PDB file of C-alpha atoms in Angstrom:
ATOM      1  CA  THR A 246     -46.646  55.647  19.631  1.00 39.00           C
ATOM      2  CA  HIS A 247     -47.667  52.492  17.704  1.00 45.00           C
ATOM      3  CA  ILE A 248     -44.713  51.951  14.502  1.00 47.00           C
ATOM      4  CA  PRO A 249     -47.025  49.778  11.876  1.00 52.00           C
ATOM      5  CA  LEU A 250     -44.093  48.213  10.644  1.00 56.00           C
ATOM      6  CA  SER A 251     -45.065  44.648   8.548  1.00 54.00           C
ATOM      7  CA  GLY A 252     -41.636  43.026  10.708  1.00 56.00           C
ATOM      8  CA  ARG A 253     -43.512  43.135  13.931  1.00 63.00           C
ATOM      9  CA  ASN A 254     -45.394  40.198  15.675  1.00 64.00           C
ATOM     10  CA  PRO A 255     -48.440  41.222  16.777  1.00 67.00           C
ATOM     11  CA  MET A 256     -48.380  38.048  18.888  1.00 71.00           C
ATOM     12  CA  LEU A 257     -45.069  39.321  20.571  1.00 70.00           C
ATOM     13  CA  GLN A 258     -46.311  42.658  21.163  1.00 70.00           C
ATOM     14  CA  GLU A 259     -49.523  41.143  23.113  1.00 73.00           C
ATOM     15  CA  ALA A 260     -47.605  38.808  25.275  1.00 72.00           C
ATOM     16  CA  LEU A 261     -44.874  41.634  26.517  1.00 71.00           C
ATOM     17  CA  GLY A 262     -47.773  43.638  27.774  1.00 70.00           C
ATOM     18  CA  ILE A 263     -46.436  46.233  29.859  1.00 65.00           C
ATOM     19  CA  ARG A 264     -43.094  44.307  30.375  1.00 69.00           C
ATOM     20  CA  PRO A 265     -40.079  47.133  29.902  1.00 71.00           C
ATOM     21  CA  HIS A 266     -38.331  46.658  26.382  1.00 74.00           C
ATOM     22  CA  ILE A 267     -36.548  48.431  23.860  1.00 76.00           C
ATOM     23  CA  LEU A 268     -37.331  48.563  20.300  1.00 74.00           C
ATOM     24  CA  VAL A 269     -34.601  48.642  17.813  1.00 73.00           C
ATOM     25  CA  LEU A 270     -35.092  49.348  14.223  1.00 66.00           C
ATOM     26  CA  ASN A 271     -32.597  48.066  11.536  1.00 59.00           C
ATOM     27  CA  LYS A 272     -31.475  49.274   8.236  1.00 61.00           C
ATOM     28  CA  MET A 273     -32.202  52.796   8.964  1.00 59.00           C
ATOM     29  CA  ASP A 274     -29.098  54.023   6.954  1.00 61.00           C
ATOM     30  CA  LEU A 275     -30.346  52.588   4.053  1.00 64.00           C
ATOM     31  CA  ALA A 276     -34.195  54.069   4.262  1.00 69.00           C
ATOM     32  CA  ASP A 277     -35.935  57.290   3.067  1.00 69.00           C
ATOM     33  CA  PRO A 278     -35.418  59.607   5.849  1.00 67.00           C
ATOM     34  CA  HIS A 279     -38.494  61.522   5.198  1.00 68.00           C
ATOM     35  CA  ARG A 280     -40.640  58.174   5.631  1.00 64.00           C
ATOM     36  CA  GLN A 281     -39.092  57.174   8.965  1.00 54.00           C
ATOM     37  CA  PRO A 282     -41.442  56.474  11.772  1.00 46.00           C
ATOM     38  CA  VAL A 283     -40.382  58.577  15.157  1.00 39.00           C
ATOM     39  CA  SER A 284     -41.000  57.544  18.825  1.00 35.00           C
ATOM     40  CA  THR A 285     -39.219  58.164  22.124  1.00 31.00           C
ATOM     41  CA  GLY A 286     -37.059  55.455  23.044  1.00 35.00           C
ATOM     42  CA  VAL A 287     -36.558  54.118  19.477  1.00 39.00           C
ATOM     43  CA  LEU A 288     -33.254  52.758  18.817  1.00 41.00           C
ATOM     44  CA  ALA A 289     -32.057  52.010  15.063  1.00 38.00           C
ATOM     45  CA  THR A 290     -29.146  49.807  13.977  1.00 35.00           C
ATOM     46  CA  SER A 291     -27.783  48.506  10.670  1.00 34.00           C
ATOM     47  CA  GLN A 292     -26.373  45.420   9.930  1.00 36.00           C
ATOM     48  CA  SER A 293     -24.748  46.650   6.579  1.00 37.00           C
ATOM     49  CA  ARG A 294     -22.464  48.805   8.495  1.00 38.00           C
ATOM     50  CA  PRO A 295     -22.103  47.234  11.827  1.00 40.00           C
ATOM     51  CA  VAL A 296     -19.201  49.104  13.174  1.00 40.00           C
ATOM     52  CA  ARG A 297     -20.092  52.604  12.432  1.00 45.00           C
ATOM     53  CA  ALA A 298     -23.932  52.294  12.844  1.00 50.00           C
ATOM     54  CA  LEU A 299     -24.118  49.966  15.919  1.00 56.00           C
ATOM     55  CA  LEU A 300     -21.618  51.952  18.037  1.00 59.00           C
ATOM     56  CA  PRO A 301     -24.188  54.729  19.096  1.00 63.00           C
ATOM     57  CA  VAL A 302     -26.633  52.376  19.567  1.00 65.00           C
ATOM     58  CA  CYS A 303     -24.495  50.077  21.985  1.00 68.00           C
ATOM     59  CA  LEU A 304     -24.172  53.040  24.013  1.00 72.00           C
ATOM     60  CA  GLN A 305     -27.522  53.429  24.426  1.00 76.00           C
ATOM     61  CA  ILE A 306     -28.591  50.061  25.035  1.00 77.00           C
ATOM     62  CA  VAL A 307     -26.975  49.296  28.587  1.00 75.00           C
ATOM     63  CA  PRO A 308     -27.672  52.140  30.391  1.00 79.00           C
ATOM     64  CA  LEU A 309     -31.560  52.522  28.927  1.00 80.00           C
ATOM     65  CA  VAL A 310     -31.977  48.643  29.935  1.00 77.00           C
ATOM     66  CA  ALA A 311     -30.320  49.271  33.366  1.00 74.00           C
ATOM     67  CA  LYS A 312     -33.233  52.206  33.562  1.00 77.00           C
ATOM     68  CA  LEU A 313     -35.790  50.413  32.328  1.00 75.00           C
ATOM     69  CA  VAL A 314     -35.123  47.205  35.000  1.00 70.00           C
ATOM     70  CA  SER A 315     -34.573  49.350  38.137  1.00 69.00           C
ATOM     71  CA  ASN A 316     -37.720  51.058  37.712  1.00 72.00           C
ATOM     72  CA  SER A 317     -39.863  48.277  37.625  1.00 66.00           C
ATOM     73  CA  PRO A 318     -40.479  46.824  41.108  1.00 62.00           C
ATOM     74  CA  ARG A 319     -41.104  43.709  39.626  1.00 55.00           C
ATOM     75  CA  TYR A 320     -37.927  42.992  38.766  1.00 49.00           C
ATOM     76  CA  GLN A 321     -36.056  44.505  41.931  1.00 52.00           C
ATOM     77  CA  ARG A 322     -34.279  41.645  43.335  1.00 57.00           C
ATOM     78  CA  ALA A 323     -31.366  42.910  45.988  1.00 58.00           C
ATOM     79  CA  GLU A 324     -29.800  39.428  46.281  1.00 61.00           C
ATOM     80  CA  ASN A 325     -29.384  39.100  42.282  1.00 64.00           C
ATOM     81  CA  ILE A 326     -28.110  41.928  40.595  1.00 68.00           C
ATOM     82  CA  GLU A 327     -27.396  40.911  37.279  1.00 74.00           C
ATOM     83  CA  TYR A 328     -29.611  41.580  34.249  1.00 74.00           C
ATOM     84  CA  CYS A 329     -30.657  38.556  31.859  1.00 77.00           C
ATOM     85  CA  ILE A 330     -32.529  39.898  28.295  1.00 79.00           C
ATOM     86  CA  MET A 331     -33.710  37.981  25.542  1.00 80.00           C
ATOM     87  CA  VAL A 332     -32.831  39.358  22.202  1.00 81.00           C
ATOM     88  CA  ILE A 333     -36.392  39.069  19.897  1.00 80.00           C
ATOM     89  CA  GLY A 334     -36.999  39.950  16.542  1.00 78.00           C
ATOM     90  CA  VAL A 335     -37.942  38.935  12.857  1.00 78.00           C
ATOM     91  CA  PRO A 336     -35.030  36.664  10.954  1.00 78.00           C
ATOM     92  CA  ASN A 337     -31.741  38.480   9.856  1.00 75.00           C
ATOM     93  CA  MET A 338     -32.245  41.834  11.401  1.00 74.00           C
ATOM     94  CA  GLY A 339     -29.034  41.611  13.197  1.00 75.00           C
ATOM     95  CA  LYS A 340     -29.690  40.565  16.604  1.00 78.00           C
ATOM     96  CA  SER A 341     -26.472  38.192  16.726  1.00 78.00           C
ATOM     97  CA  SER A 342     -24.793  41.351  15.630  1.00 78.00           C
ATOM     98  CA  LEU A 343     -25.912  43.787  18.368  1.00 79.00           C
ATOM     99  CA  ILE A 344     -25.156  40.984  20.909  1.00 78.00           C
ATOM    100  CA  ASN A 345     -21.359  40.830  19.562  1.00 80.00           C
ATOM    101  CA  SER A 346     -21.399  44.465  18.999  1.00 79.00           C
ATOM    102  CA  LEU A 347     -22.232  45.052  22.537  1.00 79.00           C
ATOM    103  CA  ARG A 348     -19.756  42.462  23.911  1.00 79.00           C
ATOM    104  CA  ARG A 349     -16.893  44.050  21.731  1.00 80.00           C
ATOM    105  CA  LEU A 350     -17.877  47.609  22.888  1.00 77.00           C
ATOM    106  CA  HIS A 351     -18.146  46.765  27.040  1.00 71.00           C
ATOM    107  CA  LEU A 352     -15.945  43.699  27.178  1.00 74.00           C
ATOM    108  CA  LYS A 353     -13.444  44.067  24.723  1.00 72.00           C
ATOM    109  CA  LYS A 354     -14.048  40.623  23.732  1.00 70.00           C
ATOM    110  CA  GLY A 355     -14.523  39.101  19.940  1.00 63.00           C
ATOM    111  CA  LYS A 356     -17.857  37.336  18.588  1.00 63.00           C
ATOM    112  CA  ALA A 357     -19.585  34.911  20.633  1.00 55.00           C
ATOM    113  CA  THR A 358     -22.322  34.028  17.983  1.00 61.00           C
ATOM    114  CA  ALA A 359     -22.581  33.536  14.546  1.00 55.00           C
ATOM    115  CA  VAL A 360     -23.967  35.984  12.347  1.00 52.00           C
ATOM    116  CA  GLY A 361     -24.699  35.842   8.497  1.00 50.00           C
ATOM    117  CA  GLY A 362     -26.722  37.931   5.657  1.00 53.00           C
ATOM    118  CA  GLU A 363     -29.283  35.400   5.363  1.00 54.00           C
ATOM    119  CA  PRO A 364     -32.000  34.166   7.733  1.00 50.00           C
ATOM    120  CA  GLY A 365     -31.728  31.068   9.884  1.00 47.00           C
ATOM    121  CA  VAL A 366     -27.471  31.152  10.877  1.00 50.00           C
ATOM    122  CA  THR A 367     -29.080  31.047  14.662  1.00 53.00           C
ATOM    123  CA  LYS A 368     -31.160  27.874  14.861  1.00 48.00           C
ATOM    124  CA  ALA A 369     -31.611  27.509  18.369  1.00 49.00           C
ATOM    125  CA  VAL A 370     -31.587  29.591  22.006  1.00 57.00           C
ATOM    126  CA  LEU A 371     -28.070  30.174  23.013  1.00 62.00           C
ATOM    127  CA  THR A 372     -26.679  30.179  26.307  1.00 70.00           C
ATOM    128  CA  ARG A 373     -26.443  33.541  28.329  1.00 77.00           C
ATOM    129  CA  ILE A 374     -23.788  35.878  26.736  1.00 79.00           C
ATOM    130  CA  GLN A 375     -22.270  38.212  28.967  1.00 78.00           C
ATOM    131  CA  VAL A 376     -22.158  41.468  27.179  1.00 75.00           C
ATOM    132  CA  CYS A 377     -21.245  43.987  30.161  1.00 75.00           C
ATOM    133  CA  GLU A 378     -19.657  44.189  33.352  1.00 76.00           C
ATOM    134  CA  LYS A 379     -20.406  46.504  35.193  1.00 74.00           C
ATOM    135  CA  PRO A 380     -23.590  46.692  35.685  1.00 74.00           C
ATOM    136  CA  LEU A 381     -23.595  42.682  35.090  1.00 80.00           C
ATOM    137  CA  MET A 382     -25.655  42.132  31.951  1.00 78.00           C
ATOM    138  CA  TYR A 383     -26.319  39.178  30.139  1.00 81.00           C
ATOM    139  CA  LEU A 384     -28.106  38.792  26.656  1.00 80.00           C
ATOM    140  CA  VAL A 385     -29.935  35.441  25.123  1.00 81.00           C
ATOM    141  CA  ASP A 386     -29.860  35.151  21.497  1.00 76.00           C
ATOM    142  CA  THR A 387     -32.911  33.550  19.907  1.00 78.00           C
ATOM    143  CA  PRO A 388     -33.610  32.321  16.379  1.00 79.00           C
ATOM    144  CA  GLY A 389     -35.547  34.650  14.326  1.00 76.00           C
ATOM    145  CA  VAL A 390     -39.624  34.943  14.778  1.00 76.00           C
ATOM    146  CA  LEU A 391     -42.236  35.523  12.423  1.00 75.00           C
ATOM    147  CA  PRO A 392     -45.963  35.464  12.887  1.00 72.00           C
ATOM    148  CA  PRO A 393     -47.385  31.976  12.168  1.00 71.00           C
ATOM    149  CA  LYS A 394     -49.447  33.376   9.141  1.00 74.00           C
ATOM    150  CA  LEU A 395     -48.532  36.493   7.440  1.00 74.00           C
ATOM    151  CA  GLY A 396     -51.417  38.999   6.742  1.00 73.00           C
ATOM    152  CA  ASP A 397     -51.183  39.230   3.130  1.00 79.00           C
ATOM    153  CA  VAL A 398     -49.054  38.721   0.362  1.00 85.00           C
ATOM    154  CA  GLU A 399     -47.459  41.964  -0.011  1.00 86.00           C
ATOM    155  CA  THR A 400     -46.336  41.581   3.667  1.00 83.00           C
ATOM    156  CA  GLY A 401     -44.521  38.822   2.972  1.00 84.00           C
ATOM    157  CA  MET A 402     -42.685  39.971  -0.121  1.00 88.00           C
ATOM    158  CA  LYS A 403     -41.559  43.241   2.232  1.00 87.00           C
ATOM    159  CA  LEU A 404     -40.182  40.684   4.457  1.00 83.00           C
ATOM    160  CA  ALA A 405     -38.596  38.548   2.046  1.00 87.00           C
ATOM    161  CA  LEU A 406     -36.857  41.637   0.077  1.00 88.00           C
ATOM    162  CA  CYS A 407     -35.796  42.677   3.766  1.00 83.00           C
ATOM    163  CA  GLY A 408     -34.173  39.134   4.114  1.00 82.00           C
ATOM    164  CA  ALA A 409     -36.180  37.781   6.801  1.00 79.00           C
ATOM    165  CA  ILE A 410     -37.687  35.106   4.568  1.00 82.00           C
ATOM    166  CA  ARG A 411     -35.349  32.958   2.565  1.00 81.00           C
ATOM    167  CA  ASP A 412     -35.091  33.597  -0.837  1.00 82.00           C
ATOM    168  CA  HIS A 413     -35.528  30.582  -2.751  1.00 82.00           C
ATOM    169  CA  LEU A 414     -38.846  30.011  -0.454  1.00 82.00           C
ATOM    170  CA  VAL A 415     -40.347  33.095  -2.262  1.00 86.00           C
ATOM    171  CA  GLY A 416     -38.671  33.111  -5.742  1.00 88.00           C
ATOM    172  CA  GLU A 417     -35.738  35.089  -6.737  1.00 90.00           C
ATOM    173  CA  ASP A 418     -37.811  36.476 -10.198  1.00 91.00           C
ATOM    174  CA  ILE A 419     -41.352  37.230  -7.868  1.00 92.00           C
ATOM    175  CA  MET A 420     -39.083  38.969  -5.724  1.00 92.00           C
ATOM    176  CA  ALA A 421     -37.119  40.804  -8.625  1.00 94.00           C
ATOM    177  CA  ASP A 422     -40.702  42.024  -9.870  1.00 94.00           C
ATOM    178  CA  TYR A 423     -42.063  43.131  -6.759  1.00 94.00           C
ATOM    179  CA  LEU A 424     -38.926  45.242  -6.171  1.00 94.00           C
ATOM    180  CA  LEU A 425     -39.076  47.052  -9.384  1.00 95.00           C
ATOM    181  CA  TYR A 426     -42.860  47.798  -9.022  1.00 94.00           C
ATOM    182  CA  THR A 427     -41.559  49.075  -5.398  1.00 92.00           C
ATOM    183  CA  LEU A 428     -38.785  51.101  -6.687  1.00 93.00           C
ATOM    184  CA  ASN A 429     -41.169  52.684  -9.651  1.00 94.00           C
ATOM    185  CA  LYS A 430     -43.624  53.400  -7.193  1.00 91.00           C
ATOM    186  CA  HIS A 431     -41.270  55.629  -5.200  1.00 88.00           C
ATOM    187  CA  GLN A 432     -39.394  56.939  -8.250  1.00 90.00           C
ATOM    188  CA  GLN A 433     -36.324  55.412  -7.445  1.00 90.00           C
ATOM    189  CA  PHE A 434     -34.751  55.160 -10.942  1.00 93.00           C
ATOM    190  CA  ARG A 435     -31.117  54.661 -10.212  1.00 93.00           C
ATOM    191  CA  TYR A 436     -31.437  51.321 -11.349  1.00 94.00           C
ATOM    192  CA  VAL A 437     -31.668  52.612 -15.040  1.00 94.00           C
ATOM    193  CA  GLN A 438     -27.996  54.181 -14.911  1.00 92.00           C
ATOM    194  CA  ARG A 439     -26.545  51.182 -12.997  1.00 93.00           C
ATOM    195  CA  TYR A 440     -27.536  48.679 -15.226  1.00 93.00           C
ATOM    196  CA  GLY A 441     -27.948  50.815 -18.759  1.00 91.00           C
ATOM    197  CA  LEU A 442     -31.412  51.158 -19.317  1.00 92.00           C
ATOM    198  CA  ALA A 443     -32.749  53.637 -21.571  1.00 92.00           C
ATOM    199  CA  GLU A 444     -35.276  54.802 -19.191  1.00 93.00           C
ATOM    200  CA  ALA A 445     -37.549  53.558 -16.455  1.00 93.00           C
ATOM    201  CA  CYS A 446     -39.285  50.326 -17.201  1.00 92.00           C
ATOM    202  CA  ASP A 447     -42.156  48.253 -15.630  1.00 92.00           C
ATOM    203  CA  ASP A 448     -41.228  45.254 -17.916  1.00 94.00           C
ATOM    204  CA  ILE A 449     -39.007  42.701 -15.319  1.00 94.00           C
ATOM    205  CA  GLU A 450     -38.315  40.555 -17.978  1.00 94.00           C
ATOM    206  CA  HIS A 451     -36.653  43.381 -19.902  1.00 94.00           C
ATOM    207  CA  VAL A 452     -34.368  44.790 -16.837  1.00 94.00           C
ATOM    208  CA  LEU A 453     -33.283  41.267 -15.740  1.00 94.00           C
ATOM    209  CA  LYS A 454     -31.969  40.944 -19.649  1.00 93.00           C
ATOM    210  CA  ARG A 455     -30.054  44.393 -18.897  1.00 93.00           C
ATOM    211  CA  VAL A 456     -28.849  43.199 -15.910  1.00 93.00           C
ATOM    212  CA  ALA A 457     -27.501  39.954 -17.143  1.00 93.00           C
ATOM    213  CA  LEU A 458     -25.849  41.362 -20.044  1.00 92.00           C
ATOM    214  CA  THR A 459     -24.330  44.367 -17.638  1.00 91.00           C
ATOM    215  CA  LEU A 460     -22.930  41.807 -15.095  1.00 91.00           C
ATOM    216  CA  GLY A 461     -22.061  39.041 -17.843  1.00 91.00           C
ATOM    217  CA  LYS A 462     -24.628  36.703 -15.879  1.00 89.00           C
ATOM    218  CA  MET A 463     -25.096  33.593 -18.400  1.00 88.00           C
ATOM    219  CA  GLN A 464     -25.477  29.921 -17.691  1.00 84.00           C
ATOM    220  CA  LYS A 465     -24.734  26.915 -20.298  1.00 83.00           C
ATOM    221  CA  VAL A 466     -27.702  25.244 -21.188  1.00 80.00           C
ATOM    222  CA  LYS A 467     -28.081  21.567 -22.947  1.00 78.00           C
ATOM    223  CA  VAL A 468     -30.087  21.324 -25.857  1.00 77.00           C
ATOM    224  CA  LEU A 469     -31.153  17.879 -27.442  1.00 73.00           C
ATOM    225  CA  THR A 470     -31.318  18.029 -31.060  1.00 71.00           C
ATOM    226  CA  GLY A 471     -31.709  14.997 -33.770  1.00 68.00           C
ATOM    227  CA  THR A 472     -27.750  15.058 -33.989  1.00 71.00           C
ATOM    228  CA  GLY A 473     -27.137  15.063 -30.497  1.00 70.00           C
ATOM    229  CA  ASN A 474     -26.709  17.318 -27.162  1.00 76.00           C
ATOM    230  CA  VAL A 475     -25.218  20.863 -27.919  1.00 78.00           C
ATOM    231  CA  ASN A 476     -24.603  23.451 -25.108  1.00 81.00           C
ATOM    232  CA  VAL A 477     -25.844  26.707 -25.835  1.00 80.00           C
ATOM    233  CA  THR A 478     -25.039  29.703 -23.740  1.00 85.00           C
ATOM    234  CA  THR A 479     -27.613  31.989 -22.629  1.00 87.00           C
ATOM    235  CA  LEU A 480     -28.548  34.633 -20.083  1.00 89.00           C
ATOM    236  CA  ASP A 481     -29.140  33.595 -16.627  1.00 91.00           C
ATOM    237  CA  TYR A 482     -32.153  35.464 -15.291  1.00 90.00           C
ATOM    238  CA  SER A 483     -32.428  33.781 -11.982  1.00 91.00           C
ATOM    239  CA  ALA A 484     -28.463  35.108 -11.425  1.00 92.00           C
ATOM    240  CA  ALA A 485     -29.621  38.384 -12.371  1.00 93.00           C
ATOM    241  CA  ALA A 486     -32.849  38.335 -10.230  1.00 93.00           C
ATOM    242  CA  TYR A 487     -30.592  37.498  -7.193  1.00 93.00           C
ATOM    243  CA  GLU A 488     -28.190  40.476  -8.056  1.00 94.00           C
ATOM    244  CA  LEU A 489     -30.858  43.080  -8.355  1.00 94.00           C
ATOM    245  CA  ILE A 490     -32.179  42.174  -5.046  1.00 93.00           C
ATOM    246  CA  ARG A 491     -28.654  42.012  -3.665  1.00 91.00           C
ATOM    247  CA  ALA A 492     -28.254  45.554  -5.028  1.00 93.00           C
ATOM    248  CA  PHE A 493     -31.204  46.927  -3.203  1.00 92.00           C
ATOM    249  CA  ARG A 494     -30.039  45.310   0.176  1.00 87.00           C
ATOM    250  CA  ALA A 495     -26.855  47.016  -0.031  1.00 85.00           C
ATOM    251  CA  GLY A 496     -28.575  50.511  -0.694  1.00 86.00           C
ATOM    252  CA  HIS A 497     -27.283  50.599  -4.331  1.00 90.00           C
ATOM    253  CA  LEU A 498     -30.480  51.379  -5.657  1.00 90.00           C
ATOM    254  CA  GLY A 499     -31.535  53.980  -3.247  1.00 85.00           C
ATOM    255  CA  ARG A 500     -33.350  54.767  -0.147  1.00 83.00           C
ATOM    256  CA  VAL A 501     -36.271  52.897  -0.094  1.00 82.00           C
ATOM    257  CA  THR A 502     -38.517  52.261   2.793  1.00 80.00           C
ATOM    258  CA  LEU A 503     -41.080  49.668   2.309  1.00 81.00           C
ATOM    259  CA  ASP A 504     -43.381  50.271   4.827  1.00 73.00           C
TER     260      ASP A 504
END
């Protein structure tokens, strides 16, 4: 079943062809359960709560990979029984977290690759990382990949809100504006109570003002006057926009499926 997710790279799908592979969906626990795609063999993980949410996925991945490889005549190698699998996907989706969780579950070992809450932590293809002894399985961590050219602006905004594109490359204020539009479109008005608004609003400047006032996001600005420089304290709208985006990614603004 084709799953029309904006983060899927159509070039990778074409290159994979009939090769056995497993699709792992991320952030399932933060999304609207009534709008989730359903497909046989699809696994879901969450980077936000890796210990709890990754455990059932890790228990499924190793036997599922072994079954896929063993059932493929092309990959039958009697003299070499080890499995070497590449982990690919968009940036900041939890590839390294998945590898570390598999390693911790099956080998009782600590972290083998660095993780972070922003894209670009993994900068190069790493050496093979053993994640299981029986069967002998190695995973290769890779940097996040995106299509060389996004089809439209909205797809780019969705990927940016999910953390697949660095925030400063898009602009936190622009992302916050699109996020507010999306929340109102899906009638997710939890932000109203969280930031003390009187009612739902589509004016991002008004919302960011309330966010800044509620969280105390202030900044000092130097103003040039006729008598000298004066430091004036003003609301930090950029910090407010960043906090609004962080709240969305943490699930504090409701369970929203962007696609």
